[in-house]
Amino acid sequence: MEVQTKNQLSKRKLWVFPWKYNESFIISIGLLIIGFLLELFSNGKGFNSPIWPANIIILLSLIIYIVFTNIFIKHPLIKWMGSVPAAISAIVIFTLLILLMGFIPQNKASSSMLINKLGLNHIVQSYTYVLMSLYLLIILGYATSKRLYPFNFKNFAFLLNHAGLWIVLAAGSLGSGDIIRLKMAVNEKQTVWYAYDETNHPYELPFAIELIDFSIDEYIPNIAFANISDGKIITNKSKQKLPEIIQGKTIIMKDWSIFIDEYYSKSKMVDSSYVLTTDTGATPSAYIIATNKKLNIKKEGWISCGSFKYPQKLIKLDDQILIGMLEPDIKRFSSKIKIYSPNQKVEMITVEVNKPMNIKGWEIYQSGYDKSMGRWSTLSIFEIIKDPWYIVVYIGIIMLIVGSVFLFWHGKYK
Amino acid sequence: MDIFSFSILVYGTISLWLTGLLILFFSKKNIFFTKTSSILLVIGAALIGFYIISLWFYLKRPPIRTLGETRLWYSFFISTIGLIIYFRWKYIWILPLTLAFSILFLLLDFLKPEIFDQTLMPALQSPWFIPHVIAYILAYALLGIAMLISVWALIMFNKNKFDNNYLKICDNIVYFAFSFLTLGLLFGALWAKNAWGSYWTWDPKETWAFITWMGYLLYIHYRNYHKNAIKIPLLILSTSFIILLLCWFGINYLASAQNSVHVYSN
Ligand code: HEM
C-alpha cells in the first residue's frame, strides 16, 4: 500500500493538484530560504513586534481570512493548506529552525560570520522565525477551521487542541509587542512611582510603592571540608549531602569527628570569639571540637561563613584540610510594601518570588535585592509587568489542558 | 537515607526482579509459580516507591530536584507501567525490557550519586513544581517504553516477523504520554509566568522540550494520516526519544545551554 503511493508520487507531476509532500516541502523550505535572505539583507536589525492596534487588526484579519476562504473557496489550494502533508512539512521545517537554536548559543556574537549574518545567533528576533511562525500559524489555522465548519460535536477534542494551540501561538507572538516590562529598585522607607524599561528610560506608573520591610529567610548552613591547595570542597563519597550545623550534633567526616559545641544563627565577632547579636551584619557562627582518633589530634575553635561586615573564619585541621561553614542558602525573600494611588486608599501587600501581586493591571514581581548585603539588604528590586494579552493566552492554555485530558481519556481519536 | 540504605534498595530490587523473572520464564504456565513471580516483581517496584516516600520525609521536600532524584522516579514509573502492561495484556517480553531499563537508572544513581541537597531555592517553591515535574517524568517513562517497543518492532520488521499490534500499543502509549508531555509543558509555562512574568523565554531547556514535543506531534499526525506505514512512524518514535534524552541529560553538556535556568546544580 505504502509502496504503491510512493510510485504514484514519483510518477505524479509536480504542482498538479492535489499537492502532497514534494510540493509541501518545497514551499516550506522555500519560505525558510526567503526568511534567511530577508535577514541577510536587513543586516540583522531584527524584527519589531506589532503593537496595539496593529496586532489585533492582523489577528482578526487572519482569522476572518482563514475561516472565510475555507468556507467559500473550494480550490484545491485551500484544501492543501489544511492537509496533513502541509502540516507535516511546516512542523518539520519549523522544528529544524528551532533545532538550530538548540545547538547555536543565542544572544551572543558567534565567531562564524555566516551565523551572525543569517541571524542564527538571535533566531527568535529574526525574519526567518517570524516568517516560519506565521506559516505554521496559517497552516494550523486551516487545519482547525476545516473541522470548525460545519460544526460537529465529535470534533470537540480536536478543536480544543488545535484551536487552543492556535490561540496560544497567535496571542503569545502577536501580543508580545504590547508587553511592558519595567524594573524598580526601592530602599526601605522610600516611596517610588517611576520604573525603568530595558533602555533605562523612566516610566511613570499609575501608583507608587513604598517599601516597608524587606526580609530574607535562610536555611541552616552546612559544614564542609576544603582542600587547602585549591580551596575546593571535599565531599565525603559515602555520604550524599553536606551535614547541617546543629548544636550538640557530632558529624563524622573522613577520619575526623566534629562536635558542634555551640551554634549561633546571628552573632558578631568580638576579639576572636563570637557573641549573640541582632545587629546589622550579624553572621552565623559555630564553636566546633574536632578530633582525629587515628592521628590523635584535637582542634577546636570558631568557624563562620562571614557576612558583608565580618570575615569568613575557617580552621586548619592539618596540612591539607580546612574546615568551614558554607554561606546559608536562601529559603525565601519577600517585601512588605504600601501601594499609593490617586483617588484610592492605601493598600498594604507582600510580594515574594512565585507570588506576584496585581495592581491596576500591572503585576508586581519580587525580583532581587542587594546581593552584597545578603540578608541585611534594605533594597528590594521589583519587576513590574503589564501584559494586556495574558487572558487570551490563558484561555488557549486552558483549552489545551482540557484537550490533553481528552487525549488521555479517549486515547486515539475516533 | 544515605548511600547505605540506597544500596539495600538497589540490591534488594535487582534480586527480587531477577528471581521473579527466572521463576516466570521457567514456570511453564504453572499458576503457583506465575503468582509467586508476580508478587516478587511487584514488591521490587514497591520498594522503590517506598524509598522515594521515605526520601521525601527525610529531605522535607519532594525529591524531584536533582537529576539523581528524577532518575529514581523514572525507575519507579517505568517498572510500574511495565508491570501494568504485563498484567493487562500479558506481554511477557515487556518485563525484561522495562525492568532492565529501570535497573539501569537505579545503577546510574548508585554509581554516580548526586548530592542530595536539602534546600529548595525560592523560584522552585511553587505549587506548580510537583505537577510539572511529575507529569514530565511520567511522560518520559511512557515514552521510554514506546521507544523500547519501537526498536523491538523495527528488529522484528527486518526479520519479517512484524505484528501490527506493536504499532497499536505504541499509539496508545504515545497518546497517553503526549497528554502528560503537553501538561508538563503547560504547567511549566504557567509556573514561569508566575515566577518571572513570561510563559516562555526559549531558554535552552525549553527549546529542547519544544523540539521533543514536536517530535511526538509528528508521530501522531504521521500515524493518523498514513495508517499503513510501518517503518517511518517507528523511526520517528525512536528518533524522538534520542531528542528527549538530549533534552533531559544532554542539556548539561551543550555549549548553547550554559546559562539555562534549568541546568541542575550538582
Ligand atoms: C496540541 C497539539 C496537537 C495535537 C494534540 C494534535 C492532534 C491531532 C490528532 C489526534 C489528529 C487526528 C484527528 C482525526 O483525524 O480525528 C490531528 C489531525 C490534524 N492535525 Fe493536529 N495536533 C496538534 C497540533 C497540530 C499542529 C501544530 C498542526 C499543523 C501545523 C496540526 C495539523 C493537523 C492536521 C492538518 C490534521 C488533519 C486534520 C484532518 O485531516 O481533518 N495539528 N491532530
XYZ file of C-alpha atoms and ligand atoms in Angstrom:
723
model
C 0.000 0.000 0.000
C 2.735 2.407 1.012
C 4.894 1.302 -1.878
C 2.025 1.962 -4.185
C 1.575 5.551 -3.027
C 5.284 6.130 -3.403
C 5.148 5.004 -7.009
C 2.203 7.252 -7.633
C 4.112 10.095 -6.032
C 7.161 9.694 -8.205
C 5.042 9.442 -11.348
C 2.891 12.389 -10.458
C 3.912 15.722 -11.973
C 4.970 18.435 -9.579
C 2.448 21.235 -8.888
C -0.507 19.225 -10.156
C -3.223 19.222 -7.524
C -3.693 17.608 -5.046
C -0.362 18.702 -3.634
C 1.453 16.187 -1.486
C 4.821 16.038 0.274
C 7.036 17.234 -2.569
C 5.131 20.487 -3.038
C 4.695 20.946 0.714
C 8.380 20.602 1.463
C 9.409 22.775 -1.476
C 7.148 25.538 -0.165
C 8.311 25.195 3.456
C 11.985 25.122 2.553
C 11.445 27.973 0.083
C 9.959 30.108 2.863
C 12.875 29.214 5.111
C 15.312 30.393 2.439
C 13.332 33.601 1.853
C 13.496 34.203 5.602
C 17.271 33.801 5.608
C 17.602 36.138 2.614
C 15.441 38.787 4.312
C 17.603 38.502 7.399
C 20.762 38.743 5.312
C 19.641 41.937 3.554
C 18.159 43.608 6.617
C 21.630 43.453 8.214
C 20.359 41.781 11.335
C 18.369 44.795 12.536
C 15.829 42.369 13.918
C 12.079 42.448 13.741
C 9.823 44.693 15.818
C 6.651 43.006 17.027
C 3.484 44.841 16.009
C 1.735 46.772 18.771
C -1.858 47.702 19.518
C -3.955 48.218 17.424
C -1.914 46.801 14.516
C -1.644 43.390 16.178
C -5.369 42.993 16.821
C -6.083 44.025 13.223
C -3.613 41.448 11.918
C -5.053 38.809 14.218
C -8.684 39.416 13.291
C -7.941 39.644 9.558
C -6.038 36.375 9.786
C -8.960 34.629 11.475
C -11.570 36.085 9.097
C -9.441 35.372 6.054
C -8.771 31.753 7.014
C -12.331 30.923 8.029
C -13.932 32.643 5.001
C -11.620 31.209 2.367
C -12.067 27.848 3.981
C -15.837 28.009 3.814
C -16.390 29.742 0.490
C -13.462 28.897 -1.741
C -13.423 25.345 -2.951
C -9.986 25.491 -4.529
C -7.566 22.571 -4.043
C -5.025 25.094 -2.770
C -7.244 25.795 0.243
C -7.678 22.078 0.715
C -3.912 21.638 0.675
C -3.456 24.313 3.350
C -5.380 22.192 5.822
C -3.859 18.884 4.781
C -1.545 16.613 6.733
C 1.363 16.867 4.229
C 1.295 20.679 4.583
C 1.119 20.327 8.374
C 3.967 17.822 8.497
C 6.240 19.891 6.282
C 5.519 23.042 8.333
C 6.144 21.187 11.604
C 9.381 19.613 10.333
C 10.890 22.810 8.913
C 9.876 24.937 11.890
C 11.358 22.330 14.228
C 14.545 22.316 12.166
C 14.879 26.057 12.753
C 14.327 25.573 16.485
C 16.865 22.725 16.391
C 19.470 25.213 15.147
C 18.563 27.332 18.156
C 19.139 24.280 20.348
C 22.724 23.982 19.157
C 23.865 27.546 18.486
C 24.345 29.714 21.581
C 21.788 32.522 21.393
C 22.153 36.247 22.027
C 25.882 36.448 21.644
C 28.020 37.027 18.603
C 29.363 33.882 17.036
C 32.858 33.511 15.632
C 31.261 32.498 12.351
C 30.184 35.471 10.221
C 27.607 33.324 8.444
C 25.806 32.557 11.704
C 25.670 36.231 12.631
C 24.582 37.335 9.157
C 21.780 34.783 8.912
C 20.521 35.742 12.360
C 21.182 32.251 13.707
C 22.533 33.666 16.963
C 19.248 35.514 17.633
C 16.718 33.285 15.914
C 13.686 34.430 17.895
C 14.168 38.010 16.658
C 14.942 37.011 13.079
C 12.770 37.370 9.962
C 13.175 33.646 9.378
C 11.489 32.844 12.671
C 8.703 35.373 12.102
C 8.013 34.031 8.626
C 8.056 30.386 9.675
C 5.829 31.006 12.724
C 3.349 32.857 10.550
C 3.365 29.977 8.073
C 2.825 27.411 10.854
C 0.018 29.577 12.207
C -1.722 29.743 8.813
C -1.426 26.001 8.185
C -2.654 25.222 11.701
C -5.436 27.743 11.178
C -6.675 25.982 8.042
C -6.427 22.564 9.728
C -8.551 23.921 12.577
C -11.183 25.706 10.537
C -11.636 22.633 8.349
C -13.271 20.927 11.318
C -14.830 24.077 12.713
C -17.388 24.364 9.972
C -19.783 22.630 9.724
C -19.587 22.168 13.469
C -19.750 18.638 14.775
C -19.506 17.714 18.418
C -17.347 14.720 17.502
C -14.554 17.181 16.704
C -14.641 18.756 20.143
C -11.314 17.369 21.389
C -9.667 18.057 18.044
C -10.829 21.666 18.202
C -9.704 22.137 21.813
C -6.177 21.008 20.905
C -5.808 22.754 17.575
C -7.685 25.982 18.322
C -6.078 26.101 21.779
C -2.613 25.858 20.295
C -3.521 28.404 17.629
C -4.695 30.888 20.249
C -1.598 30.375 22.412
C 0.761 30.815 19.466
C -1.118 33.764 17.946
C -1.773 35.696 21.150
C 1.671 34.858 22.524
C 3.528 36.159 19.483
C 1.288 38.976 18.236
C 0.649 40.158 21.794
C 4.299 40.278 22.798
C 4.733 43.796 21.408
C 2.248 45.149 23.952
C 4.077 43.790 26.972
C 5.689 46.462 29.128
C 8.429 45.175 31.376
C 9.969 47.536 33.938
C 12.434 47.393 36.811
C 12.115 49.301 40.037
C 14.531 49.439 42.950
C 13.205 50.738 46.263
C 15.003 51.302 49.548
C 13.243 50.749 52.860
C 11.215 53.837 53.886
C 11.419 55.194 50.351
C 8.426 55.807 48.042
C 8.896 55.459 44.280
C 6.500 55.896 41.345
C 8.963 55.586 38.497
C 10.233 52.369 36.986
C 12.738 51.900 34.192
C 12.497 49.949 30.945
C 15.307 47.953 29.308
C 16.836 51.077 27.788
C 16.767 52.814 31.179
C 14.029 55.253 30.238
C 11.879 56.222 33.202
C 8.219 55.284 33.010
C 5.585 56.848 35.245
C 3.322 54.296 36.912
C -0.312 54.866 37.959
C 0.712 54.044 41.535
C 3.619 54.493 43.912
C 5.375 51.867 46.008
C 6.751 52.384 49.491
C 8.997 49.636 50.815
C 8.095 48.996 54.448
C 10.291 45.979 55.018
C 12.447 43.638 53.002
C 13.283 40.297 54.596
C 15.172 37.117 53.832
C 14.836 33.695 55.478
C 17.786 31.360 55.266
C 18.338 27.642 55.630
C 20.640 26.219 58.300
C 24.205 26.493 56.973
C 26.237 23.405 56.046
C 29.650 22.399 57.244
C 32.319 21.467 54.713
C 35.886 20.300 54.329
C 38.018 22.061 51.756
C 41.397 21.336 50.234
C 43.996 23.884 51.265
C 45.725 23.654 47.908
C 42.822 24.543 45.634
C 40.084 25.632 48.023
C 37.692 23.062 46.565
C 35.075 21.464 48.768
C 35.721 17.826 49.565
C 32.607 15.699 49.546
C 32.540 12.562 51.530
C 31.854 9.823 48.971
C 29.781 7.601 51.197
C 27.525 10.422 52.363
C 25.420 12.220 49.858
C 24.758 15.565 51.415
C 26.790 18.042 53.369
C 25.858 17.961 57.050
C 23.904 20.787 58.627
C 25.277 22.654 61.592
C 23.076 21.757 64.546
C 24.127 22.387 68.122
C 25.048 19.242 70.078
C 25.439 17.114 66.947
C 28.530 15.101 66.127
C 29.491 14.825 62.498
C 31.808 12.143 61.155
C 33.802 13.183 58.106
C 36.779 11.143 56.882
C 38.810 10.298 59.992
C 37.509 13.307 61.828
C 34.755 13.506 64.352
C 33.359 17.009 64.700
C 31.293 18.018 67.677
C 29.215 21.187 67.374
C 29.531 22.685 70.790
C 27.719 25.945 70.113
C 25.774 27.370 67.181
C 24.578 30.958 66.750
C 22.418 31.826 63.760
C 23.136 35.537 64.316
C 26.323 36.612 66.008
C 29.110 39.136 65.877
C 32.833 38.776 66.257
C 34.330 40.113 69.474
C 38.083 39.706 69.644
C 38.479 36.185 68.336
C 35.225 34.717 69.552
C 31.545 35.222 68.731
C 28.602 36.501 70.769
C 24.880 36.574 70.007
C 23.539 39.756 68.478
C 20.751 41.058 66.264
C 22.823 43.907 64.868
C 23.024 44.555 61.159
C 25.701 42.403 59.562
C 25.379 39.542 62.029
C 26.708 36.223 60.781
C 26.118 32.582 61.704
C 28.942 31.023 63.709
C 29.714 27.754 65.461
C 32.211 26.521 68.002
C 33.473 23.110 66.993
C 35.667 20.476 68.585
C 37.340 18.254 66.000
C 39.159 15.080 66.949
C 41.078 12.662 64.797
C 41.425 9.325 66.600
C 43.887 7.921 64.077
C 46.385 10.751 64.279
C 45.460 11.631 67.836
C 44.890 15.315 67.111
C 42.305 17.577 68.659
C 41.461 21.012 67.285
C 38.810 23.410 68.458
C 37.624 26.916 67.668
C 35.089 29.094 65.902
C 34.028 28.784 62.301
C 31.837 31.269 60.481
C 30.778 31.929 56.909
C 31.035 35.669 57.480
C 28.878 38.497 56.186
C 29.477 41.811 54.470
C 30.685 43.073 57.856
C 32.668 40.149 59.270
C 35.255 37.955 57.561
C 34.930 34.262 56.941
C 36.519 32.078 59.595
C 37.974 28.633 58.917
C 40.007 26.151 60.931
C 43.045 24.418 59.552
C 42.777 20.769 60.569
C 46.047 19.580 59.092
C 48.374 20.388 56.216
C 45.737 19.577 53.624
C 42.317 20.171 55.058
C 40.365 23.224 56.133
C 37.013 23.094 57.815
C 34.454 25.842 57.475
C 30.859 26.889 57.134
C 29.157 27.456 53.802
C 27.021 30.523 53.308
C 23.440 29.504 54.047
C 21.120 29.071 51.084
C 18.196 31.419 50.785
C 14.806 29.964 51.598
C 12.551 32.894 50.901
C 12.692 36.604 50.255
C 9.822 38.993 50.357
C 8.896 42.659 50.518
C 6.162 44.256 52.533
C 5.020 47.245 50.509
C 2.431 50.034 50.584
C 0.725 50.975 47.343
C -0.425 54.564 46.892
C -2.644 55.545 44.026
C -4.502 58.778 43.254
C -8.129 58.720 44.463
C -7.761 55.323 46.059
C -6.990 54.218 49.551
C -3.563 52.952 50.539
C -3.030 49.200 50.246
C -0.541 47.091 52.165
C 0.666 43.940 50.409
C 3.512 41.444 50.476
C 5.188 40.185 47.313
C 7.597 37.298 47.106
C 9.081 35.015 44.488
C 6.298 32.966 42.838
C 3.672 35.197 44.463
C 3.281 38.335 42.343
C 0.562 40.886 43.083
C -1.780 42.516 40.602
C -2.326 46.265 40.978
C -4.384 48.138 38.373
C -3.497 45.737 35.567
C 0.185 45.629 36.489
C 1.851 42.569 38.023
C 4.472 43.301 40.664
C 7.145 40.592 40.921
C 9.789 40.263 43.615
C 12.912 40.081 41.527
C 16.038 40.772 43.560
C 17.843 42.665 46.296
C 21.286 43.987 47.108
C 23.347 40.787 46.897
C 26.431 42.316 48.540
C 24.409 42.942 51.724
C 22.855 39.470 51.709
C 20.120 39.109 54.276
C 20.805 42.624 55.541
C 19.761 44.191 52.265
C 17.420 47.145 52.722
C 16.959 47.424 48.970
C 14.330 45.471 47.098
C 14.165 45.128 43.333
C 10.815 44.602 41.625
C 9.857 43.693 38.131
C 6.651 45.406 37.087
C 4.913 43.959 34.074
C 1.852 44.854 32.045
C 0.676 42.071 29.758
C -2.714 43.013 28.299
C -2.981 39.764 26.330
C -2.493 37.344 29.183
C -6.209 36.497 29.432
C -6.231 35.376 25.789
C -3.132 33.223 26.269
C -4.671 31.725 29.420
C -7.816 30.788 27.503
C -5.675 28.987 24.921
C -3.683 27.201 27.636
C -6.857 26.073 29.397
C -8.233 24.746 26.084
C -5.008 22.797 25.591
C -5.153 21.413 29.138
C -8.728 20.220 28.637
C -7.739 18.878 25.193
C -4.871 16.913 26.781
C -7.224 15.383 29.302
C -9.467 14.303 26.401
C -6.457 12.859 24.612
C -5.577 10.922 27.747
C -9.105 9.752 28.347
C -10.044 8.633 24.854
C -6.679 7.515 23.581
C -6.743 7.713 19.824
C -9.431 10.000 18.389
C -12.268 8.357 16.502
C 18.763 7.536 53.921
C 22.392 7.704 52.922
C 24.045 5.557 50.306
C 23.864 2.623 52.693
C 20.094 2.240 52.682
C 20.134 3.067 48.977
C 22.382 0.079 48.329
C 19.887 -2.149 50.174
C 17.240 -0.853 47.781
C 19.347 -1.459 44.690
C 20.439 -4.972 45.662
C 17.002 -5.829 47.013
C 15.126 -4.699 43.931
C 17.548 -6.292 41.490
C 17.478 -9.664 43.241
C 13.675 -9.627 43.606
C 13.227 -8.879 39.928
C 15.802 -11.379 38.717
C 14.300 -14.125 40.843
C 10.803 -13.160 39.731
C 11.769 -13.204 36.060
C 13.602 -16.534 36.355
C 10.636 -18.143 38.049
C 8.324 -16.702 35.405
C 10.345 -17.957 32.450
C 10.753 -21.452 33.860
C 7.276 -21.680 35.352
C 5.741 -23.328 32.250
C 2.453 -21.504 32.970
C 2.117 -23.070 36.403
C -0.339 -20.843 38.304
C 1.507 -21.061 41.592
C 4.818 -20.035 40.059
C 3.407 -17.206 37.968
C 1.624 -15.836 41.068
C 4.843 -16.031 43.085
C 6.836 -14.303 40.385
C 4.205 -11.549 40.103
C 4.401 -10.918 43.835
C 8.195 -10.706 43.763
C 8.128 -8.287 40.816
C 5.536 -6.059 42.490
C 7.466 -5.983 45.770
C 10.591 -4.942 43.859
C 8.782 -1.952 42.358
C 7.051 -1.131 45.640
C 10.469 -0.987 47.306
C 11.460 1.891 45.029
C 8.171 3.648 45.785
C 8.779 3.196 49.479
C 12.294 4.561 49.170
C 11.001 7.663 47.350
C 8.443 8.330 50.075
C 10.975 7.959 52.871
C 13.398 10.195 50.976
C 10.604 12.767 50.748
C 10.188 12.705 54.539
C 13.905 12.759 55.112
C 14.578 15.729 52.828
C 11.407 17.502 53.967
C 10.679 18.382 50.328
C 9.569 16.367 47.304
C 12.595 14.515 45.912
C 12.254 15.883 42.376
C 15.020 18.409 42.170
C 18.310 16.793 41.262
C 18.882 14.582 38.246
C 19.528 11.690 40.611
C 16.142 12.155 42.183
C 14.331 12.359 38.847
C 16.005 9.075 37.834
C 14.557 7.453 40.931
C 11.024 8.394 39.846
C 11.805 7.225 36.363
C 12.843 3.785 37.661
C 9.660 3.627 39.651
C 7.288 4.679 36.870
C 8.888 2.651 34.101
C 8.814 -0.569 36.128
C 5.273 0.066 37.378
C 3.998 0.820 33.894
C 5.783 -2.261 32.553
C 4.082 -4.377 35.207
C 0.680 -2.844 34.417
C 1.114 -3.577 30.706
C 2.140 -7.137 31.578
C -0.832 -7.725 33.864
C -3.284 -6.054 31.489
C -2.188 -7.537 28.164
C 0.031 -10.462 29.247
C 3.005 -9.391 27.110
C 5.825 -11.197 28.886
C 8.514 -9.593 26.721
C 7.684 -6.146 28.127
C 9.024 -7.220 31.545
C 12.735 -7.779 30.828
C 12.750 -4.618 28.693
C 11.230 -2.273 31.234
C 12.826 -3.809 34.307
C 16.278 -3.684 32.701
C 15.714 -0.019 31.925
C 14.605 0.626 35.455
C 17.652 -1.159 36.906
C 19.918 0.823 34.592
C 18.613 4.061 36.109
C 18.955 2.761 39.655
C 22.547 1.758 38.921
C 23.314 5.162 37.423
C 22.229 6.723 40.699
C 24.193 4.136 42.609
C 27.438 4.666 40.745
C 27.153 8.417 40.367
C 25.414 9.726 43.462
C 24.300 13.322 43.253
C 24.487 15.412 46.342
C 21.020 15.176 47.811
C 20.715 18.767 48.821
C 18.048 19.660 51.322
C 17.445 23.204 50.186
C 14.986 24.458 47.619
C 15.697 27.864 46.135
C 12.832 30.383 46.190
C 11.973 30.083 42.481
C 11.349 26.342 42.931
C 8.929 26.845 45.822
C 5.775 26.884 43.760
C 2.598 24.817 43.691
C 3.381 24.127 40.007
C 6.667 22.417 40.823
C 5.297 18.975 41.699
C 2.691 18.636 38.896
C 5.199 19.975 36.364
C 7.946 17.501 37.192
C 5.701 14.503 37.847
C 3.851 15.000 34.542
C 7.172 15.139 32.707
C 8.672 12.092 34.373
C 5.520 10.080 33.786
C 5.581 11.094 30.118
C 9.290 10.238 29.861
C 8.714 6.821 31.412
C 5.897 6.047 28.967
C 7.888 7.314 26.009
C 10.840 5.213 27.124
C 8.595 2.179 26.879
C 7.306 3.314 23.483
C 10.917 3.624 22.316
C 11.752 0.101 23.523
C 8.740 -1.287 21.701
C 9.546 0.688 18.542
C 13.125 -0.609 18.451
C 11.882 -4.131 19.093
C 9.288 -3.708 16.326
C 11.936 -2.426 13.913
C 14.047 -5.514 14.585
C 11.014 -7.737 14.057
C 10.153 -5.805 10.904
C 13.580 -6.541 9.458
C 13.126 -10.199 10.326
C 9.722 -10.149 8.621
C 8.060 -11.009 11.904
C 6.264 -7.699 12.299
C 2.953 -7.745 14.100
C 0.650 -4.748 13.683
C -0.117 -4.874 17.390
C 3.262 -3.289 18.098
C 2.182 -0.061 16.430
C -1.196 -0.165 18.129
C 0.451 -0.411 21.549
C 2.793 2.430 20.567
C -0.193 4.559 19.570
C -1.905 4.005 22.884
C 1.230 4.702 24.890
C 2.127 7.798 22.851
C -1.370 9.296 23.178
C -1.191 8.714 26.901
C 2.342 10.080 27.157
C 1.757 13.028 24.839
C -1.058 14.288 27.029
C 1.304 14.261 30.010
C 4.063 15.838 27.951
C 1.670 18.645 26.976
C 0.504 19.080 30.569
C 4.096 19.222 31.830
C 4.903 21.850 29.219
C 1.839 23.955 30.019
C 2.316 23.731 33.789
C 5.882 24.867 33.212
C 4.638 27.845 31.204
C 2.097 28.825 33.864
C 4.751 28.498 36.539
C 7.241 30.611 34.595
C 4.591 33.309 34.160
C 4.038 33.338 37.893
C 7.711 33.340 38.800
C 9.250 35.575 36.136
C 6.403 37.166 34.259
C 6.748 35.329 30.942
C 5.395 31.993 29.804
C 8.183 31.060 27.507
C 11.635 32.544 27.012
C 13.244 29.955 24.702
C 15.660 29.061 27.437
C 17.737 26.092 26.146
C 15.801 23.545 28.199
C 12.549 24.998 26.892
C 13.879 24.916 23.356
C 14.745 21.239 23.653
C 11.453 20.450 25.384
C 9.669 22.065 22.436
C 11.662 20.036 19.904
C 10.832 16.849 21.814
C 7.155 17.784 21.841
C 7.219 18.410 18.088
C 8.830 15.002 17.508
C 5.902 13.191 19.085
C 3.415 15.567 17.458
C 4.917 14.469 14.169
C 4.428 10.817 15.102
C 0.756 11.361 15.977
C -0.008 13.135 12.717
C 2.014 10.792 10.566
C 0.344 7.735 12.053
C -3.060 9.272 11.671
C -2.612 10.055 8.007
C -0.567 7.050 6.849
C -2.429 4.291 8.584
C -0.472 1.523 6.855
C 3.025 2.906 7.072
C 5.297 0.930 9.387
C 8.933 1.872 9.194
C 8.704 5.669 9.148
C 6.493 6.019 12.259
C 8.735 3.555 14.114
C 11.780 5.589 13.104
C 10.111 8.852 14.161
C 9.339 7.286 17.517
C 12.837 6.029 18.219
C 14.474 9.259 16.991
C 12.178 11.380 19.139
C 13.412 9.518 22.174
C 17.008 10.435 21.351
C 15.913 14.085 21.315
C 14.131 13.515 24.605
C 17.331 12.195 26.160
C 19.253 15.188 24.809
C 16.672 17.434 26.431
C 16.852 15.578 29.707
C 20.592 14.972 30.177
C 22.421 16.382 27.176
C 21.464 19.932 28.136
C 24.093 19.859 30.872
C 26.820 19.480 28.279
C 25.635 21.664 25.379
C 27.502 24.891 24.675
C 24.200 26.583 23.879
C 22.840 25.815 27.327
C 25.455 27.170 29.666
C 23.187 29.864 31.109
C 19.997 27.846 31.308
C 17.954 28.221 34.486
C 17.195 24.518 34.198
C 20.714 23.105 34.291
C 20.619 21.142 37.501
C 23.000 22.189 40.191
C 25.347 19.464 41.284
C -1.570 20.148 20.762
C -1.103 19.850 19.625
C -1.761 18.905 18.655
C -2.436 17.748 18.896
C -2.670 17.083 20.228
C -2.895 17.249 17.644
C -3.611 16.088 17.478
C -4.174 15.690 16.301
C -4.911 14.477 16.101
C -5.142 13.452 17.160
C -5.354 14.463 14.832
C -6.197 13.407 14.181
C -7.612 13.856 14.225
C -8.501 12.940 13.493
O -8.143 12.517 12.406
O -9.582 12.717 14.010
C -4.888 15.642 14.208
C -5.139 15.958 12.910
C -4.538 17.009 12.262
N -3.694 17.940 12.816
Fe -3.121 18.020 14.710
N -2.494 18.101 16.665
C -1.792 19.119 17.242
C -1.175 20.158 16.595
C -1.207 20.360 15.226
C -0.427 21.317 14.508
C 0.613 22.242 15.127
C -0.800 21.226 13.191
C -0.336 21.975 11.993
C 0.659 22.743 11.858
C -1.809 20.215 13.103
C -2.433 19.847 11.941
C -3.307 18.796 11.810
C -3.951 18.411 10.584
C -3.800 19.070 9.243
C -4.747 17.288 10.869
C -5.626 16.520 9.917
C -6.991 17.057 10.060
C -7.915 16.416 9.106
O -7.451 15.787 8.177
O -9.118 16.586 9.318
N -2.021 19.680 14.339
N -4.154 16.367 15.116
